[in-house]
XYZ file of C-alpha atoms in Angstrom:
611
model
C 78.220 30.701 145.392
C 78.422 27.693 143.674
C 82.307 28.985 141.782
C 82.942 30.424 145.366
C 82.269 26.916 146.444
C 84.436 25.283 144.144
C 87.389 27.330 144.316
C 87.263 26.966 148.378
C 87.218 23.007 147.830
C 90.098 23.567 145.918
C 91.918 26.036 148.354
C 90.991 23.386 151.602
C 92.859 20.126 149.612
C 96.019 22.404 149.162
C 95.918 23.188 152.969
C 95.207 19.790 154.017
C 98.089 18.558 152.604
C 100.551 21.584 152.778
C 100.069 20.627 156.637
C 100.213 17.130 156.217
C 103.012 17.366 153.124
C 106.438 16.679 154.725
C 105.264 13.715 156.670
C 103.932 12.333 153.090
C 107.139 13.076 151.747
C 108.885 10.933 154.131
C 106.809 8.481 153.920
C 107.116 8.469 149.828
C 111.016 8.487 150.503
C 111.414 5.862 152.868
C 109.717 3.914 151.000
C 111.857 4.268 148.149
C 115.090 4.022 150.311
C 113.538 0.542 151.656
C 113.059 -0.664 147.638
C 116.191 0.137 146.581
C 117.421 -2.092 149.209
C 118.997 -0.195 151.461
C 118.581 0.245 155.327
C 117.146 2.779 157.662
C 119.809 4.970 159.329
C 118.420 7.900 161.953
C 121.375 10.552 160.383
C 119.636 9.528 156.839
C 116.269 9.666 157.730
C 116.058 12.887 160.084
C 118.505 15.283 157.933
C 116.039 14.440 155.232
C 112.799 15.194 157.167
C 114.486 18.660 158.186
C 114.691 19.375 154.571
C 111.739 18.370 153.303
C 110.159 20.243 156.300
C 111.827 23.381 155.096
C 110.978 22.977 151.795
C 107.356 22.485 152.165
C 106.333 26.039 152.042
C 107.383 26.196 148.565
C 106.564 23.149 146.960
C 103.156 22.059 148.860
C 101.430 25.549 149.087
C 103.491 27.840 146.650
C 103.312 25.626 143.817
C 99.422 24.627 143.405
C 98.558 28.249 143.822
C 101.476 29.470 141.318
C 99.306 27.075 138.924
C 96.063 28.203 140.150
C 97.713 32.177 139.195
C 98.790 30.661 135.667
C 95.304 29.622 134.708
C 93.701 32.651 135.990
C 96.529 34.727 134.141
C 95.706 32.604 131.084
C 91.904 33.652 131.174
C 92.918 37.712 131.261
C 95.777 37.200 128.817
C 92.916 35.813 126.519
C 90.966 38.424 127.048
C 93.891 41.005 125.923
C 94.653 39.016 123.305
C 90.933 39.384 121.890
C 91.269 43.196 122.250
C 94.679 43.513 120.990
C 93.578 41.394 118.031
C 90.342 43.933 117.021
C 91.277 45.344 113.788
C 93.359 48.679 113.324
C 91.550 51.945 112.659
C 94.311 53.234 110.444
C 93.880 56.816 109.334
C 96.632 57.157 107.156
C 95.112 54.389 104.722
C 95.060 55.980 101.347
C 92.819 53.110 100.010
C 90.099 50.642 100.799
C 88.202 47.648 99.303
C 84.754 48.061 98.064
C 82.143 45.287 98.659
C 79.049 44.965 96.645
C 76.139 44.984 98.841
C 74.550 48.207 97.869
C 77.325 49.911 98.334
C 79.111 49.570 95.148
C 78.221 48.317 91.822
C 79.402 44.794 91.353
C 81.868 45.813 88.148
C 84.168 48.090 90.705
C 83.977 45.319 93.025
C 88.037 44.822 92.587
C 89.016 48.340 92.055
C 90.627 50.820 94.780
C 89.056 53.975 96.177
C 91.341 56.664 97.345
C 90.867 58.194 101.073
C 91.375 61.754 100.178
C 91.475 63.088 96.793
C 94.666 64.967 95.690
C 94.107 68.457 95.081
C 96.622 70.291 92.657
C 99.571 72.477 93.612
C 97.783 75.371 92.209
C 94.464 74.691 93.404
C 94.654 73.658 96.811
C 97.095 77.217 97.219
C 94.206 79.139 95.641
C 91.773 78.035 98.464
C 91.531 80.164 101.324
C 91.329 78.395 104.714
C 87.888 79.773 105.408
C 87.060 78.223 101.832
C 88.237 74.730 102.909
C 85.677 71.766 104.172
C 86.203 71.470 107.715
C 84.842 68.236 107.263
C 84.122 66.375 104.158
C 82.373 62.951 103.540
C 82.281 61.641 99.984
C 80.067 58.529 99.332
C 81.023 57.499 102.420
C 79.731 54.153 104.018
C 80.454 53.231 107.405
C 79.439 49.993 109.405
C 79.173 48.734 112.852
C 80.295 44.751 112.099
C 83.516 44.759 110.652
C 83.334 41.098 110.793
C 80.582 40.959 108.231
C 80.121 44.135 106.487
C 77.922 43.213 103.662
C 74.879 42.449 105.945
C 72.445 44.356 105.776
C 72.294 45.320 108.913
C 75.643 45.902 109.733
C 75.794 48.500 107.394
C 74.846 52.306 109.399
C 74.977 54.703 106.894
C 75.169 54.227 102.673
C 76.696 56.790 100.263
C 76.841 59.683 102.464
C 78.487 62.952 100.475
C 78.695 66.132 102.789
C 80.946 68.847 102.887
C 80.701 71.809 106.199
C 82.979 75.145 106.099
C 83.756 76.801 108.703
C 80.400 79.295 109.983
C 78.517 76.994 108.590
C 75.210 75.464 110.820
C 74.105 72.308 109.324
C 71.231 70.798 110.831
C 69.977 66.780 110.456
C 66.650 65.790 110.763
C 65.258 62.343 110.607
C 62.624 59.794 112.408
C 63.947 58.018 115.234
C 66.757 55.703 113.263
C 67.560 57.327 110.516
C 71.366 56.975 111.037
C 71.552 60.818 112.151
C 73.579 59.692 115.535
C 75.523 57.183 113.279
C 76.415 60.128 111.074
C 78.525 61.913 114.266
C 79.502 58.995 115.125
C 80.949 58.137 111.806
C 83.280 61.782 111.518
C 84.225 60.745 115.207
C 85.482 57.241 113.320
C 83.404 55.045 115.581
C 82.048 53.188 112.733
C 84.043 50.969 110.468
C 84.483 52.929 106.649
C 83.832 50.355 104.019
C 83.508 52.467 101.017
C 84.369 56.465 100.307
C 86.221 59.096 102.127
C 86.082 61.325 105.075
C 88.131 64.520 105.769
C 88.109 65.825 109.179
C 90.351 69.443 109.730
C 90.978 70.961 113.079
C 89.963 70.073 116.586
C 85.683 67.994 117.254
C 84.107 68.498 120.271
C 81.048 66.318 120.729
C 78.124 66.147 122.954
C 76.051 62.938 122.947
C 72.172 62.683 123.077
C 72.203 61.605 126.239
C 74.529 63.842 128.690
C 77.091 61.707 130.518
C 78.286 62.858 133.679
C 81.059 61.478 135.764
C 81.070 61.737 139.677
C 82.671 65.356 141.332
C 81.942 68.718 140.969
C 79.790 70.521 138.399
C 83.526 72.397 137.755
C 85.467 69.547 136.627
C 82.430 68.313 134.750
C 82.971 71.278 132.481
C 86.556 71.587 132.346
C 87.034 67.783 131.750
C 90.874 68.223 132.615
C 91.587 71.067 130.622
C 93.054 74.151 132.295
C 90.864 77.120 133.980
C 90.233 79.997 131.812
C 88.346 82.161 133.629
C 86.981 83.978 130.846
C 86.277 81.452 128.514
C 84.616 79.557 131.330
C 82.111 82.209 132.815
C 80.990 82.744 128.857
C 80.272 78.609 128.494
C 78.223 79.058 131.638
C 76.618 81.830 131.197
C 75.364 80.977 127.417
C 74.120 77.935 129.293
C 71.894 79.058 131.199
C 73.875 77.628 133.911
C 74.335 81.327 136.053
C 71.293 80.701 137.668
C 71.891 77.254 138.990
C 74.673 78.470 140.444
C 74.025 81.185 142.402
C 71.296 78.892 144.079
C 73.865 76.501 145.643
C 75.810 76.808 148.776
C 79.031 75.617 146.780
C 78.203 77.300 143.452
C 79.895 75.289 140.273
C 81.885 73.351 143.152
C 79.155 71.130 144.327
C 79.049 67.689 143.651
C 77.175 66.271 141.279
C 76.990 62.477 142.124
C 77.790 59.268 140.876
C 76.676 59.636 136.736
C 74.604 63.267 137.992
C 72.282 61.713 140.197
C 71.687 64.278 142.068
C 71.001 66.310 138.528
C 67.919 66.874 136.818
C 67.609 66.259 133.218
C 67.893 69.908 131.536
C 70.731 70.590 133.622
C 72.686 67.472 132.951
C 72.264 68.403 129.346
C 73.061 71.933 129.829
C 76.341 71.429 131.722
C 76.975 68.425 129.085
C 76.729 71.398 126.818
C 79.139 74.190 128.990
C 82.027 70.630 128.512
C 81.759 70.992 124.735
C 81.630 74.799 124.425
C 84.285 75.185 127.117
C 86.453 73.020 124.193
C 86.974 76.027 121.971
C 87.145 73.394 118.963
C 86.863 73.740 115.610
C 84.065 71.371 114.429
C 81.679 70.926 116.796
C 78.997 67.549 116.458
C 75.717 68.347 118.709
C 73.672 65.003 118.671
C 70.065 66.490 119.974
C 71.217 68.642 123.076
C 67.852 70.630 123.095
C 65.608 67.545 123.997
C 66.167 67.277 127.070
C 65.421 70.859 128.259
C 61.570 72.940 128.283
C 61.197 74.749 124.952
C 62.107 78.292 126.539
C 65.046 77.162 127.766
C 65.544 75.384 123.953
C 65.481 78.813 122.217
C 67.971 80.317 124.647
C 70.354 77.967 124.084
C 70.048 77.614 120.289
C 70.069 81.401 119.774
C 72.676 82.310 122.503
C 74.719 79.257 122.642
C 74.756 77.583 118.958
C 73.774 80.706 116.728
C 75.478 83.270 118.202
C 78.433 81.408 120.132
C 79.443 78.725 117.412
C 78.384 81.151 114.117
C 82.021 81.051 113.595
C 82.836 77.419 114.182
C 81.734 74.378 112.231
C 78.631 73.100 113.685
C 76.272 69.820 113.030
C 72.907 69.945 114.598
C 70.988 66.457 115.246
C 67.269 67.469 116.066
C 63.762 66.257 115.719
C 62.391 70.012 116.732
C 61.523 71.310 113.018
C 61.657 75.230 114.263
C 65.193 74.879 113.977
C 65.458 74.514 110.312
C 65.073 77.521 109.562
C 68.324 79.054 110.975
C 69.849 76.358 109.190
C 72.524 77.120 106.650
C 72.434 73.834 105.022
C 69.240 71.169 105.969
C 70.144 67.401 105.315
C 67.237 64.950 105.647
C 67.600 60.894 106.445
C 66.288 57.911 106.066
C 67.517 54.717 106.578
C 71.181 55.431 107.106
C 71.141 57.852 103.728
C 70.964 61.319 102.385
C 67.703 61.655 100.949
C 67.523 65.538 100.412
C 69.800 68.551 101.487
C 69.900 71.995 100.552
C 67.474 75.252 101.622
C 65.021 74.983 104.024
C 62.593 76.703 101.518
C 63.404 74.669 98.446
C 62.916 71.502 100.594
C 59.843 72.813 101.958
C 58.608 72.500 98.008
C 58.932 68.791 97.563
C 57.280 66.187 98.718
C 60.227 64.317 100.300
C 60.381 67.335 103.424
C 56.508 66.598 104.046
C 57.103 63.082 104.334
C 60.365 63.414 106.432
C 58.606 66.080 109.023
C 55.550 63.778 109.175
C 57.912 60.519 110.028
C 59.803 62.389 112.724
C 57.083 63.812 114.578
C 55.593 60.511 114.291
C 58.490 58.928 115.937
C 59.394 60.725 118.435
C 55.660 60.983 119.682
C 55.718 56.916 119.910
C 59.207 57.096 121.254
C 57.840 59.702 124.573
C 54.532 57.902 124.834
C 56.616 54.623 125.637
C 58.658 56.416 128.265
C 56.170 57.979 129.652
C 55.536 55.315 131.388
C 58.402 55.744 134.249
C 58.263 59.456 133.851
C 54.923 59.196 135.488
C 55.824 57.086 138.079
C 59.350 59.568 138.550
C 56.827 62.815 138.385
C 54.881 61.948 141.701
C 58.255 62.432 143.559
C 59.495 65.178 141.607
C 56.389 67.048 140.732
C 57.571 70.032 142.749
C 60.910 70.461 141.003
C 60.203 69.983 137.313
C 60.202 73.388 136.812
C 63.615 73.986 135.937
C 64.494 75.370 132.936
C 60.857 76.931 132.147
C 61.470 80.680 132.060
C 62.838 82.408 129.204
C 63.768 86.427 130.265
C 63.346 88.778 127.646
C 67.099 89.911 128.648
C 68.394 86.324 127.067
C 68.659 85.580 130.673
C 67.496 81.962 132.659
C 65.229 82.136 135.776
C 64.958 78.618 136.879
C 62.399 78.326 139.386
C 63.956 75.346 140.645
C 67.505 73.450 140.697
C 65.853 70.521 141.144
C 67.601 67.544 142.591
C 70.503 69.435 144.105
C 68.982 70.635 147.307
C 67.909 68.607 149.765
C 64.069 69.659 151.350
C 62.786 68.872 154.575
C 61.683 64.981 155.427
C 57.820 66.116 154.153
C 59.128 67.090 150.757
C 60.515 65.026 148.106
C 64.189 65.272 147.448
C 64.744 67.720 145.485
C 62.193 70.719 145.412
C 63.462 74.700 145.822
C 60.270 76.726 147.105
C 60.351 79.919 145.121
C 57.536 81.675 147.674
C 59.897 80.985 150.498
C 62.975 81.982 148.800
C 65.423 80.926 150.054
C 68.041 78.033 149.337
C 67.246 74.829 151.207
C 71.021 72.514 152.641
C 72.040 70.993 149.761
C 72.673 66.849 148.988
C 75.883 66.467 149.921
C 78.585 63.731 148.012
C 79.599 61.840 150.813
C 83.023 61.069 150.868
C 83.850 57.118 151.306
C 84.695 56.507 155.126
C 87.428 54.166 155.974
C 88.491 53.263 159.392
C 92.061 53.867 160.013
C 93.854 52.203 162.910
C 93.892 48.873 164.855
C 90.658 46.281 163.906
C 88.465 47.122 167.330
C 87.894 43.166 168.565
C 84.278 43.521 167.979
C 84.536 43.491 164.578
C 87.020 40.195 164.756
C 83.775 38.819 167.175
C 81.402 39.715 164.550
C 83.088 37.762 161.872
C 83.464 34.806 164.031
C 79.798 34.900 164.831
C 79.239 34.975 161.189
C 81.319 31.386 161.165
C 79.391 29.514 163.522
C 78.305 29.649 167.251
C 81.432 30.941 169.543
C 81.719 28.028 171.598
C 80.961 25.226 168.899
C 83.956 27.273 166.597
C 86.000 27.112 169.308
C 85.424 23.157 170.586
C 85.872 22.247 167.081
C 88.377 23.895 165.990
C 90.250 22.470 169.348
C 89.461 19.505 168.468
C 90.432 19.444 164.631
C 93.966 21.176 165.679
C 94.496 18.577 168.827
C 94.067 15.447 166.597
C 96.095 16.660 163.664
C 98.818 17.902 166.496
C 98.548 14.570 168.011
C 98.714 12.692 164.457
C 102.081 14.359 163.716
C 103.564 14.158 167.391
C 102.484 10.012 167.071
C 104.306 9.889 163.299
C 107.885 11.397 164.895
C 107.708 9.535 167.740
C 106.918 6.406 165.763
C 109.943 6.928 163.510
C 112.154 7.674 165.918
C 111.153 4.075 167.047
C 111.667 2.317 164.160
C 114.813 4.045 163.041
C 116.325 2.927 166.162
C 114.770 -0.655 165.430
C 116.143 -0.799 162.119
C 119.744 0.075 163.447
C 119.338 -2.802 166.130
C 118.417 -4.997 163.161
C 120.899 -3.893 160.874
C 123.491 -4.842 163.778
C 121.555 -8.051 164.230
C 121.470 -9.440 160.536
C 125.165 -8.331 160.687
C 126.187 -10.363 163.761
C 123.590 -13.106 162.213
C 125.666 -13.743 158.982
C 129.014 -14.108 160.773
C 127.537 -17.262 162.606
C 125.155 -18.285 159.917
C 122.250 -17.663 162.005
C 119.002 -16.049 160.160
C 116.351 -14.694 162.571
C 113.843 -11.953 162.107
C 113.934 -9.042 163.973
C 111.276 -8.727 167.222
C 111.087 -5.409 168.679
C 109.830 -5.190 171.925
C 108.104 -1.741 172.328
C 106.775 -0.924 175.850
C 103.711 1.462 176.070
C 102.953 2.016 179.734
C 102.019 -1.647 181.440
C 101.663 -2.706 177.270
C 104.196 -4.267 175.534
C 104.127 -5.104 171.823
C 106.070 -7.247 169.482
C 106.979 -5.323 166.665
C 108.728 -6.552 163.300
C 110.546 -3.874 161.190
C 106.999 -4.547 158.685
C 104.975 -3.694 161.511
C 106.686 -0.313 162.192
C 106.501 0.262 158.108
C 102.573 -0.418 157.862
C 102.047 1.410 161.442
C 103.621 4.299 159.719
C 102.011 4.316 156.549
C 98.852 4.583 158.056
C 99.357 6.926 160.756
C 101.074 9.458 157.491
C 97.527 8.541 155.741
C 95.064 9.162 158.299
C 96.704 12.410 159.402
C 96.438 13.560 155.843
C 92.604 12.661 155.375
C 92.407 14.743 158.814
C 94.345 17.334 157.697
C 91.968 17.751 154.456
C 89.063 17.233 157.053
C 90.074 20.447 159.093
C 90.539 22.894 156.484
C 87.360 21.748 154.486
C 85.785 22.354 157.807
C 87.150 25.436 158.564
C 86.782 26.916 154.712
C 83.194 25.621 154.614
C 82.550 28.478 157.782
C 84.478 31.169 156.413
C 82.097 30.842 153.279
C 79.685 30.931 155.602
C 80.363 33.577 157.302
C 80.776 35.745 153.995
C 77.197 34.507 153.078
C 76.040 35.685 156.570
C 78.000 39.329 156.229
C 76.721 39.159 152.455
C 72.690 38.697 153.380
C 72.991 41.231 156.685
C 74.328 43.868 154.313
C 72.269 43.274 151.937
C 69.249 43.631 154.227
C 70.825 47.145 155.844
C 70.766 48.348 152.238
C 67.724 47.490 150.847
C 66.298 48.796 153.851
C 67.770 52.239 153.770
C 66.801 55.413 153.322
C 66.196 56.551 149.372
C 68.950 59.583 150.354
C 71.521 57.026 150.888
C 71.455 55.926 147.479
C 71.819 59.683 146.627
C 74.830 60.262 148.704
C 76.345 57.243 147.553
C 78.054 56.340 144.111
C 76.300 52.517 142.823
C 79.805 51.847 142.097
C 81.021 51.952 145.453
C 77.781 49.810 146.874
C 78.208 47.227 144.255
C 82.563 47.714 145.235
C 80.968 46.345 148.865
C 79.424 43.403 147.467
C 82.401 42.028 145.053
C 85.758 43.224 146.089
C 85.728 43.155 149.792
C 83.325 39.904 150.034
C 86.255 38.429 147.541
C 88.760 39.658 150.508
C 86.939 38.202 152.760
C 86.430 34.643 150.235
C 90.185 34.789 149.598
C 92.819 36.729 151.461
C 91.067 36.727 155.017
C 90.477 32.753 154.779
C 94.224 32.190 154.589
C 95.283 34.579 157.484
C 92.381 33.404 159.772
C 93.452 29.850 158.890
C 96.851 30.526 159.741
C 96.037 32.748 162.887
C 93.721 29.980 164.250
C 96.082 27.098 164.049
C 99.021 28.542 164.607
C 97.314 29.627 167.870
C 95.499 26.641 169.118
């Protein structure tokens, strides 16, 4: 409020005096006119307040907010020129420098590495594409500060060598921050190389450890923009275990899954995260733990239909802490701290001491790592007790029973959202995705009322704002009428001190003004002074009005702020279901800005213009 505050302080001096400009323009110029020693003439004076009064608009309330643009343009420009100035991720390098941190050994500190290494004629022709390292890391470090790459830790992964062929499973195991994520991360160039190379051949898909979901249907979620393929998509859902799911909803694959899968349980987030990278048909494919967040059953279906069976021709890394994976591995890398410490077999690691001590690290782990979160998963479990148990039956056919579809049905008041009752059996309405409602024709008046209300009492608004717009009226009728007085009082003068000099005869000008039963002497100094602080006081009134006026249209979005505010923290849980957080918080910032910025002006406007 307190910005808001100052940039409506701002906003009220440039109305103040954009109303009150072109009488402080002829007051600036007449004074001028008077210095350089000339004489007040009504064709000068008048055919210069009929320009400056149609030259206002641009110079008194264009111009300060043309500056006030420039500075706020200045503040995004800097922004894009901080992006625009992050340093290049240039593939086609060939070379790189080394530093010595660990990395490299202080002798080689000024040498060059090559990128890729240059393969003979002959060899590289006697290599079969099946042969050839879909990708290949060698002594490859990466970090996340480019800025400062020697610190320790900056630096993500050290000396990495690692070579995958096509049918090839390779799967990484590792405590909790090892640098296995920063590994897929790495071939997907997220990290910053600093020493070595990496190779990368043919198309990555890649599903993060957490599945990210974006608001509309479970459909697009899969597709993610690529074309329909009927086949190819029925086989991503149905190794997904997704079939089931399905067939429980009224809309099927259409239905909507909310703003970032709200309305999604946790297995079938991941799973559908899953269906998006299989749907890919890529060549390398980077799975960063997509088995954690589903029951065990529903684990071995996907790992044995979807990444054994499915990918066994494709390129795939593996990130998992569950150890009864290694042994479909093809290749087994261990890590710790960012490195390699042991590859190979799973039953010639199983014979040193190094696999004992890796196993024991990353059970240990990822026990500590679910004891602290289970901490809100006990508190989320009370309201979704009934529909944790999707993704808990494993058919004997390969095929997924889910008892439940958890969040996307919506149960009757007494049940919490979310819960499918397999004795019943049958499908309860589902959550809808509400569409955002706009209201499409004339404003009805009470919302114009309730906006006022929100500025102050009716009748006070309206008695002051009467009285702010009759006094500033009557200030600017006075200051014409007063210079139409003493322009015609300095011609009479003019043709006084003229008749004055040709008998020698040197008298001051009296002007004898008559007000009703009043009259008043008046020298030309006296019309001058009578002026200048008529143009004065109807400028500190002006300022006065539209500080006034601002101060209860930031009022009024305070008021409209608080009452919605109120109507949704006291809504129904559902609502935020229905509802994308995005388009709440959209409520709160953009359209209170309308109101802060572009309504202001037009009621402004509206209101004086009016009155």
């Amino acid at each position: 409020l307190s910005k808001v505050s100052e940039n409506s302080a701002w906003q009220s001096f440039v109305m103040g005096t954009y109303w009150a400009s072109a009488k402080l323009v002829i007051l600036f110029a007449i004074l001028c006119y008077l210095i350089s020693g000339y004489q007040l003439s009504a064709e000068r004076i008048f055919v210069a307040a009929a320009l400056y009064n149609s030259s206002r608009l641009p110079i008194a309330l264009f111009l300060p907010f043309a500056f006030q643009s420039i500075f706020e343009c200045r503040v995004s420009l800097s922004r894009l020129q901080k992006f625009l100035e992050l340093e290049e991720y240039d593939e086609s390098d060939t070379t790189d420098k080394i530093i010595a941190d660990g990395i490299a050994n202080d002798e080689t500190h000024n040498e060059k590495m090559p990128l890729l290494k240059v393969k003979s004629e002959s060899s590289v022709s006697s290599i079969s594409d099946d042969e050839k390292p879909l990708v290949e890391l060698i002594n490859y470090s990466s970090t996340w500060n480019a800025q400062n790459p020697a610190h320790e830790d900056a630096t993500v992964l050290r000396n990495i060598s690692l070579s995958v062929r096509r049918g090839q499973l390779v799967v990484i195991a590792g405590a909790v921050g090892s640098g296995k994520s920063s590994l897929l991360l790495s071939i997907l160039r997220e990290t910053q190389r600093t020493w070595g190379s990496l190779r990368t051949r043919g198309r990555v898909a890649y599903t993060s450890q957490e599945a990210w979901i974006f608001p509309g249907t479970i459909r697009d979620n899969i597709l993610f923009g690529n074309p329909y393929v009927k086949s190819r998509y029925d086989k991503a859902v149905e190794i997904c275990a997704l079939k089931q799911d399905f067939s429980q909803l009224p809309f099927g694959d259409k239905s909507s899954v909310g703003d970032r899968g709200q309305s999604l349980s946790g297995g079938q987030k991941a799973r559908i995260s899953l269906a998006r990278t299989i749907y890919q048909d890529a060549d390398i494919y980077l799975l960063d733990d997509p088995l954690s967040a589903v029951d065990p059953a529903v684990g071995r279906f996907l790992f044995d239909r979807c990444i054994k069976k499915h990918l066994r021709s494709k390129a795939t890394i593996l990130v998992t802490h569950q150890v009864q994976h290694l042994q479909s591995a093809d290749l087994v890398i261990l890590m710790r701290g960012g490195e390699i410490v042991a590859s190979g077999d799973l039953e010639e690691l199983k014979q040193t001491q190094i696999y004992n001590e890796i196993i024991q690290e990353t059970e240990k782990s990822y026990n500590m790592q679910r004891t602290e979160s289970e901490g809100g998963a006990n508190v989320r479990s009370i309201k979704f007790s009934i529909s944790e148990g999707t993704d808990n039956v494993y058919s004997k056919n390969d095929s997924l029973n889910d008892l439940t579809h958890s969040r996307l049905s919506l149960p009757s008041p007494s049940i919490s959202a979310g819960s499918y009752s397999p004795i019943a059996g049958k499908q309860e309405e589902e959550l809808p995705y509400v569409e955002e409602d706009r209201a499409q024709g004339a404003v009805p008046w009470r919302v114009y009322f309730l906006y006022i209300r929100a500025m102050a009492h009716p009748w006070i608004l309206a008695l002051l704002m009467i009285l702010f717009a009759a006094t500033v009226q009557a200030f600017t009728n006075f200051i014409d009428w007063w210079l139409n007085k003493w322009t015609n009082a300095a011609e009479l003068a003019t043709k006084q001190y003229e008749k004055a000099e040709r008998h020698a005869v040197h008298e001051e000008y009296v002007d004898h003004l008559q007000l009703g039963p009043f009259t008043f002497r008046e020298t030309l100094t006296d019309y001058r002074n009578v002026f200048i602080a008529m143009v004065c006081t109807l400028v500190v009134a002006s300022i006065i009005r539209a500080f006034w006026f601002r101060l209860t249209q930031v009022t009024a979005s305070r008021v409209l702020h608080d009452m919605m505010f109120q109507r949704v923290v006291g809504t129904r849980i559902i609502f935020f279901d229905k509802n994308p957080i995005g388009r709440i918080l959209n409520r709160f910032s953009k359209d209170i800005g309308t109101l802060d910025d572009q309504l202001s002006f037009s009621f402004f406007d509206f209101a004086m213009v009016r009155i």
